[in-house]
Coordinates of C-alpha atoms and ligand atoms in Angstrom, one line a residue:
M259 CA 52.4 -15.9 -72.3
A260 CA 53.9 -16.7 -68.9
V261 CA 53.8 -14.4 -66.2
S262 CA 56.6 -12.3 -65.1
A263 CA 59.1 -13.1 -62.2
P264 CA 58.5 -9.8 -60.5
I265 CA 54.8 -10.3 -60.1
R266 CA 54.9 -14.0 -59.6
N267 CA 57.3 -12.6 -57.0
R268 CA 55.1 -9.8 -55.5
V269 CA 52.0 -12.3 -55.2
L270 CA 54.1 -14.7 -53.5
K271 CA 55.5 -11.5 -51.2
L272 CA 51.6 -10.4 -50.9
R273 CA 50.5 -13.5 -49.5
A274 CA 53.4 -14.0 -47.1
A275 CA 52.8 -10.8 -45.5
L276 CA 48.8 -11.2 -45.6
H277 CA 49.3 -14.5 -44.0
E278 CA 52.1 -13.0 -41.1
H279 CA 49.4 -10.3 -40.1
N280 CA 46.5 -12.3 -40.0
Y281 CA 48.4 -14.7 -37.4
R282 CA 49.6 -11.6 -35.3
Y283 CA 46.1 -10.2 -35.5
H284 CA 44.1 -13.4 -34.9
V285 CA 46.6 -15.1 -32.9
L286 CA 48.6 -13.4 -30.9
D287 CA 46.0 -10.5 -30.8
D288 CA 49.2 -8.0 -31.6
P289 CA 48.4 -6.4 -34.6
A290 CA 51.3 -4.7 -36.7
I291 CA 49.8 -2.5 -39.4
S292 CA 46.6 -1.0 -39.7
D293 CA 43.3 -2.4 -40.8
A294 CA 43.3 -0.1 -43.8
E295 CA 46.7 -1.1 -45.0
Y296 CA 45.8 -4.8 -44.5
D297 CA 42.5 -4.0 -47.0
R298 CA 44.9 -2.2 -49.1
M299 CA 47.2 -5.3 -49.7
F300 CA 44.5 -7.5 -49.9
G301 CA 43.3 -5.9 -52.8
E302 CA 46.0 -5.6 -54.5
L303 CA 46.8 -9.6 -54.6
Q304 CA 43.0 -10.1 -55.2
H305 CA 43.4 -7.9 -58.4
L306 CA 46.6 -9.6 -59.4
E307 CA 45.1 -13.3 -59.0
A308 CA 42.0 -12.0 -61.1
R309 CA 44.6 -10.8 -63.4
Y310 CA 46.7 -13.9 -63.6
P311 CA 44.8 -16.7 -62.6
E312 CA 47.5 -19.6 -63.2
L313 CA 49.0 -17.6 -59.9
I314 CA 46.1 -18.7 -57.5
S315 CA 46.8 -21.2 -54.5
A316 CA 45.0 -23.2 -52.3
D317 CA 46.3 -21.8 -49.6
S318 CA 45.7 -18.1 -50.8
P319 CA 44.6 -15.3 -48.4
T320 CA 42.3 -14.1 -50.9
L321 CA 40.0 -17.5 -50.4
R322 CA 38.8 -15.6 -47.2
A323 CA 36.5 -13.6 -49.5
G324 CA 34.3 -16.7 -50.2
A325 CA 33.7 -19.0 -53.6
P326 CA 30.9 -19.3 -56.2
P327 CA 28.0 -20.9 -54.3
L328 CA 27.8 -24.8 -54.2
K329 CA 24.9 -26.8 -54.8
Q330 CA 25.3 -29.3 -51.8
F331 CA 28.1 -29.9 -49.4
A332 CA 30.0 -33.4 -49.7
P333 CA 30.3 -36.1 -46.8
V334 CA 33.4 -36.5 -45.2
N335 CA 34.1 -39.4 -43.3
H336 CA 35.9 -38.7 -40.1
K337 CA 38.8 -41.4 -39.9
V338 CA 39.0 -40.6 -35.9
A339 CA 35.6 -40.0 -35.0
M340 CA 34.5 -37.1 -33.4
L341 CA 33.3 -37.8 -29.9
S342 CA 30.9 -36.0 -27.1
L343 CA 31.8 -35.5 -23.6
S344 CA 30.4 -37.1 -20.7
N345 CA 28.6 -34.4 -18.4
A346 CA 29.0 -33.1 -15.1
F347 CA 26.5 -31.1 -13.2
D348 CA 27.9 -31.3 -9.8
E349 CA 30.9 -31.5 -7.7
S350 CA 30.1 -35.5 -6.9
D351 CA 30.3 -36.0 -10.8
V352 CA 33.8 -34.4 -10.8
L353 CA 35.3 -36.7 -7.7
A354 CA 34.0 -39.9 -9.1
F355 CA 35.5 -38.9 -12.6
D356 CA 39.0 -38.1 -10.8
K357 CA 38.7 -41.3 -8.5
R358 CA 37.8 -43.7 -11.6
I359 CA 40.8 -42.3 -13.4
R360 CA 43.5 -42.5 -10.2
E361 CA 42.1 -46.2 -9.9
R362 CA 42.4 -47.5 -13.5
A363 CA 45.9 -45.5 -14.0
E364 CA 46.7 -46.4 -10.3
I365 CA 48.5 -43.1 -9.4
E366 CA 48.0 -40.5 -6.7
E367 CA 47.6 -37.5 -8.7
V368 CA 46.2 -36.5 -12.1
E369 CA 47.0 -33.2 -14.1
Y370 CA 44.4 -31.9 -16.3
V371 CA 44.0 -29.1 -18.7
A372 CA 40.9 -27.7 -18.1
E373 CA 39.6 -25.3 -20.8
P374 CA 36.0 -23.6 -21.6
K375 CA 33.6 -25.5 -22.7
L376 CA 32.4 -23.2 -26.0
D377 CA 29.0 -23.3 -27.1
G378 CA 29.2 -23.1 -30.9
L379 CA 30.1 -26.2 -33.7
A380 CA 32.8 -28.6 -33.8
V381 CA 34.0 -28.7 -36.9
S382 CA 37.7 -30.6 -37.9
L383 CA 40.5 -29.4 -40.1
L384 CA 42.7 -31.3 -42.2
Y385 CA 46.4 -29.7 -42.9
E386 CA 48.6 -31.9 -45.2
R387 CA 52.1 -30.5 -45.5
G388 CA 51.0 -27.7 -43.2
V389 CA 48.2 -26.3 -46.2
L390 CA 44.7 -26.6 -45.3
V391 CA 42.8 -28.9 -47.5
V392 CA 39.1 -30.0 -46.2
G393 CA 37.0 -28.5 -43.3
A394 CA 34.2 -30.6 -42.2
T395 CA 31.6 -30.3 -39.5
R396 CA 30.9 -33.1 -37.0
G397 CA 27.6 -34.2 -38.4
D398 CA 27.2 -37.6 -36.0
G399 CA 30.9 -37.9 -35.5
E400 CA 31.1 -40.0 -38.0
T401 CA 30.3 -38.4 -41.3
G402 CA 30.3 -34.6 -41.5
E403 CA 29.7 -32.4 -44.0
D404 CA 32.7 -30.6 -46.2
V405 CA 32.6 -27.0 -45.6
T406 CA 36.2 -25.9 -46.6
M407 CA 35.1 -22.9 -48.6
N408 CA 33.5 -22.1 -45.6
I409 CA 35.7 -22.4 -43.2
K410 CA 38.5 -20.8 -45.5
T411 CA 36.8 -17.2 -44.5
I412 CA 37.2 -17.5 -41.2
K413 CA 39.7 -14.8 -40.6
S414 CA 41.6 -16.7 -37.6
V415 CA 41.8 -20.3 -39.6
P416 CA 45.5 -20.7 -40.9
L417 CA 45.2 -21.6 -44.7
R418 CA 48.9 -22.6 -43.8
L419 CA 50.4 -23.7 -40.7
R420 CA 53.5 -21.7 -39.3
G421 CA 56.4 -23.3 -37.1
K422 CA 58.6 -26.3 -36.8
N423 CA 57.5 -29.9 -36.3
I424 CA 54.3 -29.9 -38.2
P425 CA 53.4 -33.5 -38.5
E426 CA 52.6 -34.3 -42.5
I427 CA 49.2 -35.1 -41.9
L428 CA 47.3 -33.0 -39.2
E429 CA 43.7 -33.0 -38.5
V430 CA 42.8 -30.5 -35.6
R431 CA 39.4 -30.0 -33.8
G432 CA 38.1 -26.6 -32.6
E433 CA 34.9 -24.8 -32.1
V434 CA 33.5 -22.0 -34.6
F435 CA 31.5 -19.7 -32.6
L436 CA 30.2 -15.8 -32.6
T437 CA 30.7 -13.3 -30.2
H438 CA 28.2 -11.5 -28.7
A439 CA 28.9 -8.3 -30.9
G440 CA 29.2 -10.7 -33.9
F441 CA 25.7 -12.0 -33.3
R442 CA 24.1 -8.3 -32.6
K443 CA 25.5 -7.0 -35.9
L444 CA 24.6 -9.8 -37.6
N445 CA 21.2 -9.6 -36.6
E446 CA 21.1 -5.6 -37.4
D447 CA 22.1 -6.8 -40.4
Q448 CA 19.3 -9.1 -41.0
R449 CA 17.0 -7.2 -39.8
S450 CA 17.8 -4.0 -42.2
K451 CA 17.3 -6.5 -45.1
A452 CA 14.4 -8.1 -43.8
G453 CA 16.0 -11.6 -43.5
K454 CA 15.6 -14.1 -40.9
L455 CA 16.9 -13.6 -37.3
F456 CA 18.8 -15.7 -35.7
V457 CA 17.9 -16.6 -32.1
N458 CA 21.4 -16.9 -30.3
P459 CA 24.9 -16.9 -31.6
R460 CA 25.2 -20.9 -31.6
N461 CA 22.4 -20.7 -34.2
A462 CA 23.5 -17.9 -36.6
A463 CA 27.2 -19.8 -36.3
A464 CA 25.6 -23.0 -37.4
G465 CA 23.6 -21.0 -40.0
S466 CA 27.0 -19.1 -41.0
L467 CA 28.8 -22.2 -41.8
R468 CA 26.2 -24.2 -43.3
Q469 CA 25.8 -21.8 -45.7
L470 CA 26.0 -22.8 -49.7
D471 CA 27.3 -19.5 -50.7
S472 CA 30.9 -18.8 -48.8
R473 CA 30.5 -15.1 -49.8
L474 CA 28.0 -14.9 -47.5
T475 CA 29.7 -16.7 -44.8
A476 CA 33.2 -14.3 -45.5
Q477 CA 30.5 -11.4 -44.0
R478 CA 29.5 -13.4 -40.9
P479 CA 32.2 -12.7 -38.1
L480 CA 33.1 -16.1 -37.1
E481 CA 36.0 -17.1 -34.5
I482 CA 37.3 -20.6 -34.2
F483 CA 39.5 -21.7 -30.6
F484 CA 41.3 -25.1 -31.3
Y485 CA 41.2 -27.7 -28.4
G486 CA 42.1 -31.2 -30.0
V487 CA 43.6 -33.5 -32.8
G488 CA 41.9 -36.4 -34.9
R489 CA 44.2 -38.0 -37.0
V490 CA 47.7 -37.3 -37.3
T491 CA 51.0 -38.7 -38.7
G492 CA 54.4 -38.1 -37.1
K493 CA 55.1 -37.3 -33.7
I494 CA 53.1 -34.8 -31.7
P495 CA 53.9 -33.5 -27.5
D496 CA 53.0 -36.1 -25.5
T497 CA 51.0 -33.9 -22.9
H498 CA 47.8 -32.1 -24.2
R499 CA 48.9 -28.9 -22.2
A500 CA 52.3 -29.3 -24.8
L501 CA 49.9 -29.8 -27.6
L502 CA 48.1 -26.5 -27.2
K503 CA 51.1 -24.4 -26.5
A504 CA 52.7 -26.3 -30.3
F505 CA 49.2 -25.3 -31.9
K506 CA 49.9 -21.6 -30.7
T507 CA 53.0 -21.9 -32.6
W508 CA 51.7 -23.2 -35.7
G509 CA 49.4 -20.4 -35.9
L510 CA 46.2 -22.5 -34.1
R511 CA 44.6 -20.0 -31.8
V512 CA 43.9 -21.5 -28.3
S513 CA 41.7 -20.2 -25.3
P514 CA 43.9 -17.8 -23.2
L515 CA 41.7 -19.2 -20.7
A516 CA 43.0 -22.6 -20.9
D517 CA 45.2 -23.8 -17.6
L518 CA 47.0 -27.0 -16.2
V519 CA 45.2 -28.0 -12.7
V520 CA 45.8 -31.0 -10.4
G521 CA 43.1 -33.1 -9.0
A522 CA 39.7 -32.9 -8.7
E523 CA 39.9 -30.1 -6.1
G524 CA 41.9 -28.1 -8.9
C525 CA 39.2 -28.7 -11.4
I526 CA 36.4 -27.3 -8.9
E527 CA 38.6 -24.2 -8.4
Y528 CA 38.9 -23.5 -12.3
Y529 CA 35.1 -24.2 -12.9
E530 CA 34.2 -21.6 -10.2
R531 CA 36.9 -19.3 -11.5
I532 CA 35.6 -19.2 -14.8
A533 CA 31.5 -18.9 -13.6
K534 CA 32.9 -15.6 -12.1
I535 CA 33.7 -14.6 -15.1
R536 CA 31.3 -16.1 -17.7
C537 CA 29.0 -12.8 -17.5
R538 CA 32.0 -10.5 -18.6
L539 CA 33.2 -13.0 -21.6
S540 CA 32.2 -11.7 -25.1
Y541 CA 30.9 -15.0 -25.9
D542 CA 29.0 -17.9 -24.6
I543 CA 30.2 -20.7 -22.7
D544 CA 28.1 -23.3 -21.1
G545 CA 30.4 -25.3 -19.1
V546 CA 34.4 -26.0 -18.4
V547 CA 36.0 -29.2 -20.3
Y548 CA 38.3 -31.2 -17.9
K549 CA 41.4 -32.9 -20.0
V550 CA 43.7 -35.5 -18.9
S551 CA 47.0 -33.7 -20.0
D552 CA 49.4 -37.3 -19.9
M553 CA 48.6 -38.3 -23.9
S554 CA 49.7 -41.7 -23.2
L555 CA 47.3 -42.2 -20.2
Q556 CA 44.6 -40.5 -22.3
S557 CA 45.0 -43.6 -24.8
K558 CA 45.4 -46.1 -21.8
L559 CA 41.8 -44.9 -20.4
G560 CA 40.6 -45.0 -24.2
N561 CA 36.7 -44.5 -24.6
I562 CA 33.5 -45.5 -23.1
S563 CA 30.6 -46.0 -26.0
R564 CA 30.8 -42.0 -27.5
A565 CA 32.6 -40.3 -25.1
P566 CA 36.3 -40.2 -23.9
R567 CA 37.3 -41.8 -20.3
W568 CA 39.8 -38.8 -20.0
A569 CA 37.7 -36.2 -20.6
L570 CA 34.5 -34.4 -18.7
A571 CA 32.3 -31.7 -19.4
H572 CA 31.4 -29.7 -16.0
K573 CA 28.2 -27.5 -17.3
F574 CA 26.9 -24.4 -16.0
P575 CA 23.6 -24.1 -14.5
A576 CA 21.2 -23.0 -18.3
Q577 CA 20.9 -19.5 -19.0
E578 CA 18.1 -19.9 -21.0
E579 CA 14.8 -21.7 -19.6
S580 CA 11.4 -21.8 -21.0
T581 CA 8.2 -20.2 -19.2
V582 CA 4.7 -18.8 -19.5
V583 CA 3.8 -15.0 -20.0
Q584 CA 1.4 -14.5 -17.1
G585 CA 0.8 -10.6 -17.6
I586 CA 2.5 -7.9 -20.1
E587 CA 2.7 -4.2 -18.5
V588 CA 4.7 -1.3 -19.1
Q589 CA 7.1 0.5 -16.9
V590 CA 7.9 4.1 -16.6
G591 CA 11.3 5.3 -15.6
R592 CA 13.3 8.5 -14.7
T593 CA 13.5 10.0 -17.5
G594 CA 9.6 8.8 -18.6
A595 CA 11.2 6.1 -20.9
V596 CA 8.3 3.6 -20.8
T597 CA 9.6 0.0 -21.1
P598 CA 7.7 -3.1 -21.5
V599 CA 8.2 -6.4 -19.1
A600 CA 7.0 -9.5 -18.9
R601 CA 5.4 -10.9 -15.7
L602 CA 6.3 -14.9 -16.0
R603 CA 5.5 -17.7 -14.6
P604 CA 8.7 -17.7 -11.9
V605 CA 11.2 -20.2 -13.3
F606 CA 15.2 -20.8 -12.3
V607 CA 17.6 -19.8 -14.7
G608 CA 21.1 -18.8 -14.5
G609 CA 21.6 -19.5 -10.7
V610 CA 18.4 -17.2 -9.7
T611 CA 14.3 -17.2 -10.1
V612 CA 13.2 -15.1 -12.4
S613 CA 9.7 -13.5 -12.6
N614 CA 10.2 -10.4 -14.6
A615 CA 11.9 -10.0 -18.2
T616 CA 12.2 -7.0 -19.9
L617 CA 10.8 -6.8 -23.6
H618 CA 13.0 -3.7 -24.3
N619 CA 10.7 -1.6 -26.5
R620 CA 8.0 -1.1 -29.1
R621 CA 9.9 -2.8 -32.0
E622 CA 11.0 -5.6 -29.6
I623 CA 7.4 -6.6 -28.9
E624 CA 6.3 -6.3 -32.4
R625 CA 9.2 -8.5 -33.3
L626 CA 8.4 -11.3 -30.5
D627 CA 4.4 -11.0 -31.3
I628 CA 4.9 -11.9 -27.8
R629 CA 1.0 -12.4 -26.0
V630 CA -0.3 -13.0 -22.7
G631 CA -0.4 -17.2 -22.3
D632 CA 2.5 -17.7 -24.4
T633 CA 5.4 -20.0 -23.7
V634 CA 8.5 -18.2 -24.1
M635 CA 12.4 -18.4 -23.7
V636 CA 13.8 -16.7 -21.2
R637 CA 17.6 -15.4 -20.9
R638 CA 19.4 -14.3 -17.9
A639 CA 23.6 -14.1 -18.3
G640 CA 25.3 -12.4 -15.3
D641 CA 24.0 -9.7 -13.7
V642 CA 22.1 -8.5 -17.0
I643 CA 18.2 -8.1 -16.8
P644 CA 16.4 -11.4 -17.7
E645 CA 15.3 -11.2 -21.2
V646 CA 12.5 -13.0 -23.3
V647 CA 14.7 -13.8 -26.5
S648 CA 12.1 -16.4 -28.1
V649 CA 8.2 -16.9 -28.5
N650 CA 7.3 -20.9 -28.8
T651 CA 4.3 -20.2 -31.0
G652 CA 3.7 -23.9 -31.4
K653 CA 2.6 -23.7 -27.7
R654 CA 0.5 -20.6 -28.4
P655 CA -3.0 -21.3 -26.5
P656 CA -6.1 -20.4 -28.7
H657 CA -8.0 -16.8 -28.7
T658 CA -4.7 -14.8 -27.6
R659 CA -4.2 -11.3 -28.4
R660 CA -1.4 -9.1 -29.5
F661 CA -0.1 -6.5 -27.5
K662 CA -1.3 -3.1 -28.2
F663 CA 0.9 -0.3 -26.5
P664 CA -0.7 2.3 -24.7
D665 CA -1.3 5.8 -25.8
T666 CA -1.4 6.9 -22.2
C667 CA 1.2 7.0 -19.1
P668 CA -0.4 4.1 -17.2
V669 CA 0.6 6.0 -13.9
C670 CA -0.3 9.9 -14.7
G671 CA -2.1 9.5 -17.9
S672 CA -0.3 11.9 -20.0
E673 CA 0.1 11.2 -23.5
I674 CA 2.6 9.0 -24.5
V675 CA 5.6 10.3 -27.3
Y676 CA 7.1 8.1 -29.7
E677 CA 11.2 9.1 -30.6
G678 CA 13.9 7.3 -32.3
E679 CA 11.8 6.3 -35.2
G680 CA 8.9 5.3 -33.0
I681 CA 11.1 3.0 -31.0
V682 CA 11.3 4.8 -27.8
A683 CA 8.2 5.2 -26.0
R684 CA 7.9 8.5 -23.7
C685 CA 5.3 9.7 -21.4
S686 CA 5.1 13.5 -21.5
G687 CA 4.3 14.1 -18.2
G688 CA 8.0 14.9 -16.9
L689 CA 7.6 15.8 -13.1
Y690 CA 3.9 15.9 -12.9
C691 CA 4.1 11.9 -13.4
S692 CA 4.6 10.4 -9.9
A693 CA 6.6 7.3 -11.6
Q694 CA 9.3 9.8 -12.8
R695 CA 9.4 11.6 -9.3
K696 CA 9.9 8.4 -7.5
E697 CA 12.4 7.0 -10.1
S698 CA 14.4 10.3 -10.2
I699 CA 14.6 10.6 -6.4
K700 CA 14.9 6.8 -6.1
H701 CA 18.5 7.6 -8.6
F702 CA 19.4 10.4 -6.8
A703 CA 19.8 8.3 -3.3
S704 CA 21.6 5.4 -4.9
R705 CA 25.0 4.5 -4.2
R706 CA 26.7 5.9 -6.9
A707 CA 24.9 9.0 -6.5
M708 CA 24.1 10.7 -3.1
D709 CA 24.5 7.3 -1.4
I710 CA 21.6 8.2 0.9
D711 CA 21.9 5.0 3.5
G712 CA 18.5 3.6 4.4
L713 CA 16.6 5.3 1.4
G714 CA 15.4 2.5 0.0
D715 CA 12.8 2.2 -3.2
K716 CA 10.0 1.1 -1.0
I717 CA 10.4 4.2 0.8
V718 CA 10.6 6.8 -1.4
E719 CA 7.6 5.2 -3.2
Q720 CA 5.5 5.9 0.1
L721 CA 7.0 9.4 0.3
V722 CA 6.0 10.5 -3.1
D723 CA 2.4 8.7 -2.8
K724 CA 2.1 10.4 0.5
N725 CA 2.9 13.6 -0.7
L726 CA 5.7 14.0 1.7
V727 CA 7.8 15.1 -1.1
Q728 CA 8.0 16.3 -4.6
D729 CA 11.4 16.5 -5.5
A730 CA 14.5 15.4 -4.4
A731 CA 15.1 19.0 -2.5
D732 CA 12.4 18.2 -0.2
L733 CA 13.7 15.2 1.1
Y734 CA 15.8 17.9 3.4
S735 CA 13.0 18.8 5.4
L736 CA 11.9 15.3 6.6
T737 CA 11.3 15.1 9.9
V738 CA 11.9 12.2 12.0
E739 CA 8.1 12.6 12.8
Q740 CA 6.7 12.7 9.6
L741 CA 9.0 9.6 8.6
V742 CA 7.6 7.4 11.9
G743 CA 4.4 6.6 10.3
L744 CA 6.1 5.1 7.3
E745 CA 5.9 1.1 6.6
R746 CA 9.3 -0.6 7.5
L747 CA 10.2 2.8 9.3
A748 CA 10.5 1.9 13.1
G749 CA 11.7 5.1 15.4
K750 CA 15.5 4.3 15.4
S751 CA 15.5 3.8 11.1
A752 CA 13.4 7.2 11.0
Q753 CA 16.2 9.0 13.3
N754 CA 19.1 7.1 11.3
L755 CA 17.5 7.9 7.6
V756 CA 17.4 12.4 9.0
Q757 CA 21.0 11.7 9.8
S758 CA 22.2 10.4 6.5
L759 CA 20.1 12.6 4.5
E760 CA 22.1 15.1 6.8
R761 CA 25.5 13.5 6.0
S762 CA 25.0 13.2 2.2
K763 CA 24.6 17.2 2.4
T764 CA 28.8 17.1 2.4
T765 CA 29.7 15.0 -1.1
K766 CA 31.6 15.2 -4.2
L767 CA 30.4 17.8 -6.7
E768 CA 30.8 15.2 -9.3
R769 CA 28.1 12.6 -7.7
F770 CA 25.8 15.7 -6.9
L771 CA 25.8 16.0 -10.7
H772 CA 25.3 12.9 -11.4
A773 CA 22.6 12.9 -9.0
L774 CA 20.3 15.3 -10.2
G775 CA 19.9 13.1 -13.4
I776 CA 20.4 15.9 -16.0
G777 CA 19.9 14.3 -19.4
Q778 CA 23.4 13.0 -20.8
V779 CA 25.0 13.8 -18.0
G780 CA 25.8 10.4 -17.0
E781 CA 28.8 9.8 -14.2
T782 CA 31.5 9.9 -16.6
T783 CA 29.9 13.3 -17.9
A784 CA 29.8 14.5 -14.4
Q785 CA 33.0 14.1 -13.4
Q786 CA 34.7 15.9 -16.4
L787 CA 32.5 19.0 -15.8
A788 CA 33.2 18.6 -12.4
A789 CA 36.8 18.5 -12.7
H790 CA 36.7 21.6 -15.2
F791 CA 34.5 23.5 -12.9
G792 CA 35.8 22.8 -10.2
Ligands
LIG909 S1 37.0 -32.0 -26.7 C1 36.8 -36.1 -27.4 N1 37.0 -29.3 -25.6 O1 31.4 -29.8 -27.0 C2 36.9 -34.5 -26.9 N2 35.1 -30.0 -26.8 O2 29.9 -32.3 -25.5 C3 35.7 -33.9 -27.6 N3 33.4 -28.3 -26.9 O3 31.5 -31.4 -29.8 C4 35.7 -32.8 -27.3 N4 34.5 -26.6 -26.2 O4 31.9 -29.1 -29.7 C5 36.3 -30.3 -26.6 N5 37.1 -27.0 -25.0 C6 36.7 -28.1 -25.5 C7 35.4 -27.7 -26.1 C8 34.4 -28.8 -26.7 C9 33.1 -27.2 -26.5 C10 32.2 -28.8 -27.3 C11 32.3 -29.4 -28.7 C12 32.4 -31.3 -29.0 C13 30.9 -31.2 -27.5 C14 31.5 -32.4 -27.0

């Protein structure tokens, strides 16, 4: 029996609405309805398609839920090869790149589009008459794998393009990636299912995209930015900049950080601008890419072996490096939290030399099974504390031993108690523990608390070790005579310190509350308390 017209219309209406809301949410970042409403419409469409299978179409939003598993991926031949990029590691490489282009093109000044270099996986998506028909991985650049069903589960991938002037055949290229939050959530899910943990977001994105069961891929929060084209029939804009604009109108998500710059100088400025915000981005990038904007100039320049002459990847210093664990110790914090740290053979990573890395907690030590002598990957991103991401057990020397978490505090000998399902270790010594006392005084004096100028960590440690102070209140009875005996404190700085202690007595209530380091009372709560009680 044929499906009635009202049902057919309802299906079309739901599909159109879901496409529209998807576009608003993922491309414009401007949702018009709640997630719950979206889910309700999605559920209704799923229900109708299940009931009337003849209404299923290749661009239905329900495909985002995934399809029954495949036995293997079919090969896809890239009619236009997926090239790689030449790399630049310093400014002189960028100057040379720009000079080569100016000389070949015989022009004074070149306009480039600069974009972040996303650290994910390149994919190629073929749209025929605006409908997504094939999604493929890069593979070796000539032949990739057909991962269409998986690509269709990515919510920011349009299943049907929108807008005007869409070429009949349009192959677009972009990068699939996971955000840091998506990666963490995925690993939490994996852990709770005792599944395999992923080392980094890139790895997790690759594993998710090459998943034979697309219903699993559908549960992974993959994202995409588009940055180029492959095979195209018909006309497309004549600059890369205009192409990215057209992408947006067609519903293809483009990095909001892409920008037009002029000459090598503009490129380097862009590089520095992005390097500064890199640590605040919610996803990994490993550099920036410069592309000649003028498409006719692009074709004139052509390729050298596997990379275009018109583009350059300017890489950031690596945020991950390998080194060797020389020791594993535990540190006692202000609230008694006992944190394991790895002492490392110093290694240059993320722009600084790192010799300590946090191991977070007992569970993390168990997960990594990290041992003294191990070769490990260390990561330092932005201002965050360096951490050990993985252990290369293949390089483990013979006769290593598992690290055993201590039962007693290494500083005061008190018993260590476990909280939070046995994960968080805490020294039960309270203010009997000199480590806790030192840390709470350091916190008291810190810039965002009482802001006591001249009371650095080394001085606090000596004050506690020499029994000159027991707690923060004792600071206010210190005399110049007591202070001059300390290392790093000559006569003048001892006087200055006593003065800044005196000055700190006049402060805001919220700073004082925060400085006390009361459990659950951080900066924000302190502000709220001060505002309320005055
Ligand atoms: S353009 C012909 N733009 O980098 C130009 N690639 O080393 C080919 N990538 O395989 C690529 N962000 O996976 C381009 N904004 C961006 C990129 C980007 C990341 C990756 C891509 C490619 C690799 C080349």
